[in-house]
Tab-separated table of C-alpha atoms and ligand atoms in Angstrom:
chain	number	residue	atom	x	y	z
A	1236	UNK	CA	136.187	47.126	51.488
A	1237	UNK	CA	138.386	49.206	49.515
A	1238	UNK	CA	142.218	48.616	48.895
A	1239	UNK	CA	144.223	51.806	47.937
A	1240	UNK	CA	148.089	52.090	47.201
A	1241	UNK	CA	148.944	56.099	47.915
A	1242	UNK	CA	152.211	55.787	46.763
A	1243	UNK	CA	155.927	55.751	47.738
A	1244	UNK	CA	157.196	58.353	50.065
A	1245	UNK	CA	160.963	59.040	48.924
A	1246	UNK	CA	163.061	59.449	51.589
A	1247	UNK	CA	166.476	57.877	49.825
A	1248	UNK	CA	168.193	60.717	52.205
A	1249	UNK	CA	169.604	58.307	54.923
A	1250	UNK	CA	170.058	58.771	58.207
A	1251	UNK	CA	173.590	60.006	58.720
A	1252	UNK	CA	175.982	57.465	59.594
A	1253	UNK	CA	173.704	54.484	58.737
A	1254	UNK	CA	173.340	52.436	55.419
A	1255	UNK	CA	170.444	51.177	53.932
A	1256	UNK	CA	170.107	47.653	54.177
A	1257	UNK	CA	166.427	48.332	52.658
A	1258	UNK	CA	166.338	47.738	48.980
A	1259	UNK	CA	162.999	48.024	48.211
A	1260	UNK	CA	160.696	50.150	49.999
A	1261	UNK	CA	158.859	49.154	52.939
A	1262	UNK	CA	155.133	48.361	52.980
A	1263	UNK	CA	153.003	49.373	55.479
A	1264	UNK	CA	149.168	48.762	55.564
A	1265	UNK	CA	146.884	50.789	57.318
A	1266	UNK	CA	143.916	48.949	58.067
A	1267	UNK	CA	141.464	51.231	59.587
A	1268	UNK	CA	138.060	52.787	59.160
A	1269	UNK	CA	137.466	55.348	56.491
A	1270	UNK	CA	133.531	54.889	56.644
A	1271	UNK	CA	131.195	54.963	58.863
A	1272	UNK	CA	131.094	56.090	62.632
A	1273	UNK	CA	134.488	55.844	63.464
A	1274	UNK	CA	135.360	57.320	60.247
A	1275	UNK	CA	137.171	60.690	61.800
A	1276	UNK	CA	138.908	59.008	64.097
A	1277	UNK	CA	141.129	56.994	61.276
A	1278	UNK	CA	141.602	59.993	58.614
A	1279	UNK	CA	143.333	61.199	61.748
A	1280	UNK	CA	145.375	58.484	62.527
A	1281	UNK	CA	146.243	58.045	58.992
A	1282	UNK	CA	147.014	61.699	58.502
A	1283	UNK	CA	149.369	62.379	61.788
A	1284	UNK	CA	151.023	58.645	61.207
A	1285	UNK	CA	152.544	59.885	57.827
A	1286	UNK	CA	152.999	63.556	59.105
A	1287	UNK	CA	155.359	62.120	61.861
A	1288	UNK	CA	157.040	59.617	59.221
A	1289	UNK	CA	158.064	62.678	56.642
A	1290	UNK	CA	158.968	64.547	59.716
A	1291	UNK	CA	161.469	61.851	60.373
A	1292	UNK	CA	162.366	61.425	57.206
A	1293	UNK	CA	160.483	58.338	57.083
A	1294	UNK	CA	163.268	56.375	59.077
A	1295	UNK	CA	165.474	56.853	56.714
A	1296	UNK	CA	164.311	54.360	54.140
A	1297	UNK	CA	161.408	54.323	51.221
A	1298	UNK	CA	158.265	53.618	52.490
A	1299	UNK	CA	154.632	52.867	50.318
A	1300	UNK	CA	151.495	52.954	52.359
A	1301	UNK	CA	148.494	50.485	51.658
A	1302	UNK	CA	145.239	51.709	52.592
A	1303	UNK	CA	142.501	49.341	53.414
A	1304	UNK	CA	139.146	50.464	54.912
A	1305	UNK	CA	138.307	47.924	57.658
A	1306	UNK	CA	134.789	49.832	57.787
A	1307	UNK	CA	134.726	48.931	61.637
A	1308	UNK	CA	133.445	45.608	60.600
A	1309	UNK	CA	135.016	42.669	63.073
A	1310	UNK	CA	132.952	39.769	60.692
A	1311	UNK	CA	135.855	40.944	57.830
A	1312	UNK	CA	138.515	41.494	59.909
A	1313	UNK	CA	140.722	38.321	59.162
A	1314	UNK	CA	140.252	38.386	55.753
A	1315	UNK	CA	141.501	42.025	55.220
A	1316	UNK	CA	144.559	41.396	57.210
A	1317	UNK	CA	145.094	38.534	55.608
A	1318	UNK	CA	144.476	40.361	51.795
A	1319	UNK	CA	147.152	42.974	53.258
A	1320	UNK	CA	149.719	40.415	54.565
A	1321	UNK	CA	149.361	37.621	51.848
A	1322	UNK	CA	148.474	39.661	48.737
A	1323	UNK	CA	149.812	43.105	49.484
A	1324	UNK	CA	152.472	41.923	50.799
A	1325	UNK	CA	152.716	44.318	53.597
A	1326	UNK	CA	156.011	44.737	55.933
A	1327	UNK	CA	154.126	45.856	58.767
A	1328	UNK	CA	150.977	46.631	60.008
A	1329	UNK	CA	148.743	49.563	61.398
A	1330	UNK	CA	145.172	49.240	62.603
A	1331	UNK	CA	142.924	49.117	63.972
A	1332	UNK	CA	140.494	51.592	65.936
A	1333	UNK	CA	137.461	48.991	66.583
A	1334	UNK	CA	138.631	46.476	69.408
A	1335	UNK	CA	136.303	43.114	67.069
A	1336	UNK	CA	138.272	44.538	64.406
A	1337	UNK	CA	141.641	44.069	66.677
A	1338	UNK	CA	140.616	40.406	67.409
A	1339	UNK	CA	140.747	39.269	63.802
A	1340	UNK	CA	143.805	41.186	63.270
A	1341	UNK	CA	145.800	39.734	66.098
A	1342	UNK	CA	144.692	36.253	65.564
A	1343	UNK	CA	146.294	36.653	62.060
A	1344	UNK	CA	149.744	38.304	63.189
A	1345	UNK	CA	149.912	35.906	65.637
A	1346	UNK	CA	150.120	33.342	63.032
A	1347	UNK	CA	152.308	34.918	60.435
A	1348	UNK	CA	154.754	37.027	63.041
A	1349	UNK	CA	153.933	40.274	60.936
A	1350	UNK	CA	154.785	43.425	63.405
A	1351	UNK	CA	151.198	44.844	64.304
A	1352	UNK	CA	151.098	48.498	66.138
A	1353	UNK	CA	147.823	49.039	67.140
A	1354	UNK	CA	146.984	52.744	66.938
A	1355	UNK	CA	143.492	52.832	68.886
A	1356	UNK	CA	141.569	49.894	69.345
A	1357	UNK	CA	142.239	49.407	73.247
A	1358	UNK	CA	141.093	45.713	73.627
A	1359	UNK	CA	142.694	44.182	77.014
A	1360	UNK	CA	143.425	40.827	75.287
A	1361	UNK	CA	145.769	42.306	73.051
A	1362	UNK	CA	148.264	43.069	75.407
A	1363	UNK	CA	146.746	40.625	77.779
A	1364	UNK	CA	146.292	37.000	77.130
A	1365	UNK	CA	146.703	37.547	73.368
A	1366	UNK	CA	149.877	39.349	74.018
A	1367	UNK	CA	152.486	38.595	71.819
A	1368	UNK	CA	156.117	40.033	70.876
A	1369	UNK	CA	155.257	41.484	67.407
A	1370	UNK	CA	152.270	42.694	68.955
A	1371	UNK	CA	152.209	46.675	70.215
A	1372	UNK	CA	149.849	49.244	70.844
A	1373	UNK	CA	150.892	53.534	71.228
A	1374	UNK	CA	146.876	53.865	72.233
A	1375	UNK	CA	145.941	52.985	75.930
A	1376	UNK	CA	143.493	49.824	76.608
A	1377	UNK	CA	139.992	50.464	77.492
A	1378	UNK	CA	140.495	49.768	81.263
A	1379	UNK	CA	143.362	52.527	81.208
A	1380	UNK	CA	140.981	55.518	80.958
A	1381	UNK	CA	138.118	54.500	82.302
A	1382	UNK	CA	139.522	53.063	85.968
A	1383	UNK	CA	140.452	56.298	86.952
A	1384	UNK	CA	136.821	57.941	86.141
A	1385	UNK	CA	135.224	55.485	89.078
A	1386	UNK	CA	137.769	57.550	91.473
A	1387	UNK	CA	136.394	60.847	90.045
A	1388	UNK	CA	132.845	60.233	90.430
A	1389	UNK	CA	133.057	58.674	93.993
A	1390	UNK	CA	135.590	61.701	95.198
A	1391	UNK	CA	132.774	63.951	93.817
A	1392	UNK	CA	129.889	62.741	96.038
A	1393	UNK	CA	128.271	59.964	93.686
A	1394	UNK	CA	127.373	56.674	95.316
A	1395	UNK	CA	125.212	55.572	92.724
A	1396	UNK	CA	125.815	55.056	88.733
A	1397	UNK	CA	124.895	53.766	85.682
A	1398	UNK	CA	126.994	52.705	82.952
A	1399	UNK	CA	126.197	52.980	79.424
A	1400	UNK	CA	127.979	51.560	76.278
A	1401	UNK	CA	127.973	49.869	73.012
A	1402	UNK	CA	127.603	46.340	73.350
A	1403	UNK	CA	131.336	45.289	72.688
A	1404	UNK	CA	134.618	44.398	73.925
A	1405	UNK	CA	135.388	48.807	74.260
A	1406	UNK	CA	132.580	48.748	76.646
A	1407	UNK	CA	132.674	46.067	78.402
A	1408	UNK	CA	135.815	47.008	79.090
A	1409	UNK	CA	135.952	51.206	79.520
A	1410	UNK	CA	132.614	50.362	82.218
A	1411	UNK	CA	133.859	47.557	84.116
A	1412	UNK	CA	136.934	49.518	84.343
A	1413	UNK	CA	134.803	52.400	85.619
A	1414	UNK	CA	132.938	50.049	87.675
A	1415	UNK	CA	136.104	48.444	89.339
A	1416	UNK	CA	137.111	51.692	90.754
A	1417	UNK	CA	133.721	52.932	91.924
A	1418	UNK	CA	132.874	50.134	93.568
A	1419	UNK	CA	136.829	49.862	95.287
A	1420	UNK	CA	136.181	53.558	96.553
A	1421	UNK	CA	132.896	52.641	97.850
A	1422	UNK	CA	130.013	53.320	95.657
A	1423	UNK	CA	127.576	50.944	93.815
A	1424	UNK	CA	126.755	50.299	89.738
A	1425	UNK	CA	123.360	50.192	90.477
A	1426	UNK	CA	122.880	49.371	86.147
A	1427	UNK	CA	124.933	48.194	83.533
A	1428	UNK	CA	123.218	49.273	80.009
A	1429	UNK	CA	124.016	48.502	76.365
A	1430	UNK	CA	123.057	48.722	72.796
A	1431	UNK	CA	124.194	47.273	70.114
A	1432	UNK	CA	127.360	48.810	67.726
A	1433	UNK	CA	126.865	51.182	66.026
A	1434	UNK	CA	123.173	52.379	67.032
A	1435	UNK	CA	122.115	55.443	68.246
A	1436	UNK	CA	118.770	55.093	69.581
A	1437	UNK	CA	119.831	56.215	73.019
A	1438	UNK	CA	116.171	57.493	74.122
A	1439	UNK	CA	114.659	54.922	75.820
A	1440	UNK	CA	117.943	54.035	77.933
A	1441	UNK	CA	117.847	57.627	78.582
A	1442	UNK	CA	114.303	57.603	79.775
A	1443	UNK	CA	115.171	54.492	81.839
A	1444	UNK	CA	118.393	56.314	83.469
A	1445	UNK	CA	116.068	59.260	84.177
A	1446	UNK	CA	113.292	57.167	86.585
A	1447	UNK	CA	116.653	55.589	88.081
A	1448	UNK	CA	118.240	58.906	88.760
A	1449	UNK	CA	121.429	57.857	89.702
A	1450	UNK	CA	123.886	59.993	91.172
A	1451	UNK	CA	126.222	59.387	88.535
A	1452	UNK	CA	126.505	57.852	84.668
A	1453	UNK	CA	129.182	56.907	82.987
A	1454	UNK	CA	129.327	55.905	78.975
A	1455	UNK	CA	131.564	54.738	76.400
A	1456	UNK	CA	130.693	56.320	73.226
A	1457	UNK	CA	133.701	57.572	70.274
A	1458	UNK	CA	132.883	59.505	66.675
A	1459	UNK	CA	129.387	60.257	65.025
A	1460	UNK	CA	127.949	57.915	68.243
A	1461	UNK	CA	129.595	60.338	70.682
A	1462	UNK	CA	128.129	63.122	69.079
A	1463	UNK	CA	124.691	61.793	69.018
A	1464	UNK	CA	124.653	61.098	72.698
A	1465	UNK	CA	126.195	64.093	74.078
A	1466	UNK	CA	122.993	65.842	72.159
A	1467	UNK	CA	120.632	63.283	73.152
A	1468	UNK	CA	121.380	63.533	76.649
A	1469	UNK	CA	120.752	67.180	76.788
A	1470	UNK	CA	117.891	67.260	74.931
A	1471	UNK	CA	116.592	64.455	77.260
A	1472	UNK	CA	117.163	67.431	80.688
A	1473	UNK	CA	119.908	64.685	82.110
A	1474	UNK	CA	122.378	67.772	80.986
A	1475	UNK	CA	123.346	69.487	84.512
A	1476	UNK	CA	121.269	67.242	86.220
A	1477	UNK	CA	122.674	63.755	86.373
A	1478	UNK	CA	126.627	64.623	86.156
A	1479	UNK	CA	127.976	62.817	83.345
A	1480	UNK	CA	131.234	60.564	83.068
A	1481	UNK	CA	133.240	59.052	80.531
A	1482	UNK	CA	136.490	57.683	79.117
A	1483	UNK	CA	137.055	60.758	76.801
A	1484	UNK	CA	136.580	59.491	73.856
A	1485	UNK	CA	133.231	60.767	74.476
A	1486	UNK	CA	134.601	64.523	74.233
A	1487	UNK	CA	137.654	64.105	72.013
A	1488	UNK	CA	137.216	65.490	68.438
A	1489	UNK	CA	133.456	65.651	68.729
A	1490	UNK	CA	133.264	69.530	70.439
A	1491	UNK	CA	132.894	71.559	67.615
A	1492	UNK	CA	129.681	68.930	66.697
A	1493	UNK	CA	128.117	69.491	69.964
A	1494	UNK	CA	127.759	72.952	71.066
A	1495	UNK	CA	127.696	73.683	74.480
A	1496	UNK	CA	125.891	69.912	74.785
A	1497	UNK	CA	128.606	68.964	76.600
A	1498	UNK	CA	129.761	71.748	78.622
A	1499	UNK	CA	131.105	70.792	82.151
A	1500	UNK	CA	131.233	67.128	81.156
A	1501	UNK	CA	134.550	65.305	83.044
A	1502	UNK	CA	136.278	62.868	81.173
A	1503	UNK	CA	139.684	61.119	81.744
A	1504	UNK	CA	141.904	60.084	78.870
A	1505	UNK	CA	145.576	60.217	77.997
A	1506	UNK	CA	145.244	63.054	76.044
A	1507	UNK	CA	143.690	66.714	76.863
A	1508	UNK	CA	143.653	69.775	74.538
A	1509	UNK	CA	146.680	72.076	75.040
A	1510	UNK	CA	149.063	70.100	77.015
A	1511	UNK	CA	152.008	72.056	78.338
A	1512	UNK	CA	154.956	70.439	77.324
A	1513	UNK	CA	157.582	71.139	74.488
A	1514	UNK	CA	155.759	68.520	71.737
A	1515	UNK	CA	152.088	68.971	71.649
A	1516	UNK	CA	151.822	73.056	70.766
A	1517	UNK	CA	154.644	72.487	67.149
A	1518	UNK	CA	152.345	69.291	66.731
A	1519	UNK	CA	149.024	70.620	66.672
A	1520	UNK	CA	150.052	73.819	64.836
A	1521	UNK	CA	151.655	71.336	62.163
A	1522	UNK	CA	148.487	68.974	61.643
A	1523	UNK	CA	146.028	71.461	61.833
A	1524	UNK	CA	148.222	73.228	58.931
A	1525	UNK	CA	148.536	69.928	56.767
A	1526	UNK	CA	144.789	68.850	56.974
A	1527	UNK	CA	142.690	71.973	57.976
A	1528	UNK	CA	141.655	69.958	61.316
A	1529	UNK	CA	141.915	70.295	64.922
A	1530	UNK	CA	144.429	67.718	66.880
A	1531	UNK	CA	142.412	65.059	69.487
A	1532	UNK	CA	143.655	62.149	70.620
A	1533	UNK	CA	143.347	60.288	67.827
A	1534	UNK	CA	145.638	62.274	65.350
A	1535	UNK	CA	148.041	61.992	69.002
A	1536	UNK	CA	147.586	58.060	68.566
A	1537	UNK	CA	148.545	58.009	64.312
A	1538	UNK	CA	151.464	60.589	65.237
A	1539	UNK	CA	153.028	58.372	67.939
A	1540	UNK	CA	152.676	55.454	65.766
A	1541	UNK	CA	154.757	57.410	62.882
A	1542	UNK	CA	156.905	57.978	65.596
A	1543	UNK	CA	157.687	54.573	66.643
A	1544	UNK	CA	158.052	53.210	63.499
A	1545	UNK	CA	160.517	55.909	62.297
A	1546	UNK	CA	162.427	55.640	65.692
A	1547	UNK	CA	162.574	52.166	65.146
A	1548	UNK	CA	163.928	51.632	61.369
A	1549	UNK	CA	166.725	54.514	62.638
A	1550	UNK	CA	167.416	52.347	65.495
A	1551	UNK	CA	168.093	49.324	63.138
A	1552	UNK	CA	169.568	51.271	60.730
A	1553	UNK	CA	166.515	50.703	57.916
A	1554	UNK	CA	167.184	46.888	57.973
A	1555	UNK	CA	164.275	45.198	58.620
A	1556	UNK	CA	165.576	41.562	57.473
A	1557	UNK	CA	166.025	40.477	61.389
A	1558	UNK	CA	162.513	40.453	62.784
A	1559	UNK	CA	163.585	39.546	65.884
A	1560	UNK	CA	166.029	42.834	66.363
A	1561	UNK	CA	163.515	44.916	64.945
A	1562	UNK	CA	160.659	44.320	67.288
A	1563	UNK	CA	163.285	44.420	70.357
A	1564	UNK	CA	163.954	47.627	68.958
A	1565	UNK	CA	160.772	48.563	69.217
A	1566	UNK	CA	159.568	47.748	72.664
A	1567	UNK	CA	163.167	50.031	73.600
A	1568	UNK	CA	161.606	53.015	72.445
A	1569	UNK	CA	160.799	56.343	74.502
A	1570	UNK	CA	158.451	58.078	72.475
A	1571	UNK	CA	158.151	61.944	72.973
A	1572	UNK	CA	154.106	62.072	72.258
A	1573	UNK	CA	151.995	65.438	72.541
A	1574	UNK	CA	150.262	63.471	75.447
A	1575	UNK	CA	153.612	63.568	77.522
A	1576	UNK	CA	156.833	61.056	77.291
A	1577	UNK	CA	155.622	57.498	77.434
A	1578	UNK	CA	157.647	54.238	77.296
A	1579	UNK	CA	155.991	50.594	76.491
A	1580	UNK	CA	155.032	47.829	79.507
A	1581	UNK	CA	156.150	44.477	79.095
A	1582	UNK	CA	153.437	43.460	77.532
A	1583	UNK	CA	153.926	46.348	75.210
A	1584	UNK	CA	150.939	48.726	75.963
A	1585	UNK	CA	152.165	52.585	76.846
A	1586	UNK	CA	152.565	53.673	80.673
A	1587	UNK	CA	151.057	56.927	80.756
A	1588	UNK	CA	149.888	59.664	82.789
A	1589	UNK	CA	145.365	59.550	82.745
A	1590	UNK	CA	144.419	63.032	82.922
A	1591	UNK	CA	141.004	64.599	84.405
A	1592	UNK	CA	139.799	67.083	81.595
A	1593	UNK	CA	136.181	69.269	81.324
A	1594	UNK	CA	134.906	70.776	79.158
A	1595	UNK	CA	135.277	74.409	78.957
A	1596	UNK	CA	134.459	76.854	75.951
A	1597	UNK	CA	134.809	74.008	72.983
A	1598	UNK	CA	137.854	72.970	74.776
A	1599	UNK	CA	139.071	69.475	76.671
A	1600	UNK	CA	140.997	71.696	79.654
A	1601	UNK	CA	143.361	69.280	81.843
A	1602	UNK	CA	142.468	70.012	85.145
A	1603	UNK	CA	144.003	67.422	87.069
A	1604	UNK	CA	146.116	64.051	86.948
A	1605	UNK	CA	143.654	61.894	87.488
A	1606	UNK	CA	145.998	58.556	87.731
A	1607	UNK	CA	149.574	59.099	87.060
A	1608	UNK	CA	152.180	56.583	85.280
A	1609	UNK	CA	148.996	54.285	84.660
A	1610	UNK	CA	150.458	50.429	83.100
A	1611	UNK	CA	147.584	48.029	82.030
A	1612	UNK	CA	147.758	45.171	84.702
A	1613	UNK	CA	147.645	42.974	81.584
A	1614	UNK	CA	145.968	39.860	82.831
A	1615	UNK	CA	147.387	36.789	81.176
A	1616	UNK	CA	150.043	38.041	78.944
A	1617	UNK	CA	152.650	35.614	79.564
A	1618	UNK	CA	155.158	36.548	77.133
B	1362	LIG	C1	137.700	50.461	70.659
B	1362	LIG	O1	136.929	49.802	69.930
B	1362	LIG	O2	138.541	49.915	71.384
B	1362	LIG	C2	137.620	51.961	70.641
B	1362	LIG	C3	136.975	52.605	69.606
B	1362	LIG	C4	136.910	53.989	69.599
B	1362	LIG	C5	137.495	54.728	70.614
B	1362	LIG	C6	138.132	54.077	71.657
B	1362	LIG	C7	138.188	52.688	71.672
């Protein structure tokens, strides 16, 4: 675990018309993975987040950002949030992508009140029955994406499937999810498989979904892991012959890694490359031109949370003194995001438009709404 201050981002400009009840900048801590598989997926949060803050001239106020990397580890989890609260002092919180790592973290802002945006880690308790008002999410939770996939696969002939995931709260929830909605339309999860986080050993499940040859699989796999198995499942023949579903994490930021490994594949997710609206073209030209890498859904995730967080301190006029204003405040907020306009649920989890995407030339193409204006049913938040 590795603590880094990178500085204070001037932005004494204010906001016109609004004063600066802010006299010392305002901390945020990133808490997210800079190691290990999911290590991609928070450079790209972090990079887009503070892209979108200098864009909006951070709010208006001085902000200083206070890097931690959780290292996807959930067994540390309460301890670095508590490090970044207690010791760093931190005004408000960002992480994480891992949904053990969102369990520690919650259970600690739940105590201490600290505003927690959640930028990935799509765990249903934490706009479910862990739901809480500091507590808010600009990502999707696992069931969001994945429901809508059991629809697909039924509507295109499968009445078989097996699901495959890591053996953690992302997928157990992205397959039942999957599994709700085939079964609903009809068909039957004939096999639920797992491994354990992070491991890649994927050949003998694939050898065992082979002699099943179901008409349909669907998986839960993000970063480096995604990568592996999109390769692995070619090179086992399944490629082309066993169609091949997904939340799309599976596809997102992953394509130039894979080839044509994972041509064809159908995914559904919030986000798809080259969405047609007014925000997404400026914002992928603009990251792609500050760090040298393609946009996915992740960098989408970090930018909306810059968003929200600028939108918010503008809202309250950089004055963050009343907690209780400030996170009303937030929960008001429309947020413009490169995946379409989205507003927050009750529960404060984004209502969003799922969309189907394949894979076509390196590309995630949208070629469908797959569920539209999709809220979480969050299950026991009683907030
Ligand atoms: C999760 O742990 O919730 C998660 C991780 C990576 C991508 C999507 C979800």
């Amino acid at each position: 675990m590795k603590i880094t201050l990178i500085g204070t981002a001037a932005a004494a400009a204010l906001v016109a018309g609004s004063a600066m009840a802010q006299d010392t900048p305002i901390r945020i801590g990133l808490m997210l993975p800079y190691s290990g598989t999911y290590a991609q997926l928070g450079a790209n949060i972090t990079d887009a987040m503070q892209m979108a803050m200098e864009e909006r001239n951070n709010g208006g106020v001085e902000v200083e950002y206070v890097q931690l990397d959780s290292e996807a580890d959930p067994s540390a989890a309460v301890e670095n949030a508590r490090r970044l609260i207690d010791r760093d002092q931190v005004d408000i919180l960002v992480g994480p992508v891992h949904s053990g790592v969102a369990m520690g973290m919650v259970q600690v802002v739940r105590q201490t009140g600290t505003p927690l945006i959640i930028p990935n880690a799509g765990v249903l308790a934490a706009t479910g029955e862990l739901c809480a008002p500091n507590i808010f999410r600009t990502s999707f939770s696992n069931w969001q994406p994945a429901y809508p996939s059991g629809f697909v696969a039924y509507e295109a002939g499968a009445r078989t499937a097996v699901t495959l995931s890591w053996d953690y709260g992302a997928g157990h929830d992205a397959t039942g999810g999957f599994a709700q909605a085939f079964t609903e339309a009809g068909g039957e999860v004939v096999e639920q498989l797992f491994l354990p986080f992070p491991d890649t050993n994927f050949q003998p499940l694939l050898t065992q979904i082979a002699s099943m040859n179901p008409d349909a699989v669907f998986v839960f796999f993000a970063g480096g892991g995604a990568v592996q198995f999109l390769n692995d499942y070619n090179a086992a023949g399944l490629h082309g012959t066993i169609p091949l579903y997904g939340s799309g994490f599976l596809t997102d930021g992953v394509l130039d890694a894979v080839g044509d490994a994972a041509d064809g594949v159908q995914t559904t997710l919030h986000y798809a490359d080259g969405l047609d609206n007014a925000v997404d073209g400026p914002f992928r030209e603009a990251f792609e031109a500050r760090t040298g890498r393609v946009a996915d859904v992740y960098a989408v995730q970090g930018y909306d949370t810059g968003q929200l967080i600028a939108q918010t301190l503008e809202a309250v006029g950089g004055d963050i003194s009343d907690l209780d204003a400030f996170l009303e405040a937030m929960g008001e907020q429309t947020i413009a995001s490169p995946r379409g306009e989205f507003t927050f649920s009750d529960a404060h989890n984004p209502i969003q438009d799922i969309y189907l995407r394949e894979v076509r030339d390196g590309q995630n193409v949208m070629i469908g709404v797959a569920y539209e204006d999709l809220a979480d049913p969050a299950t026991g938040c009683t907030m």
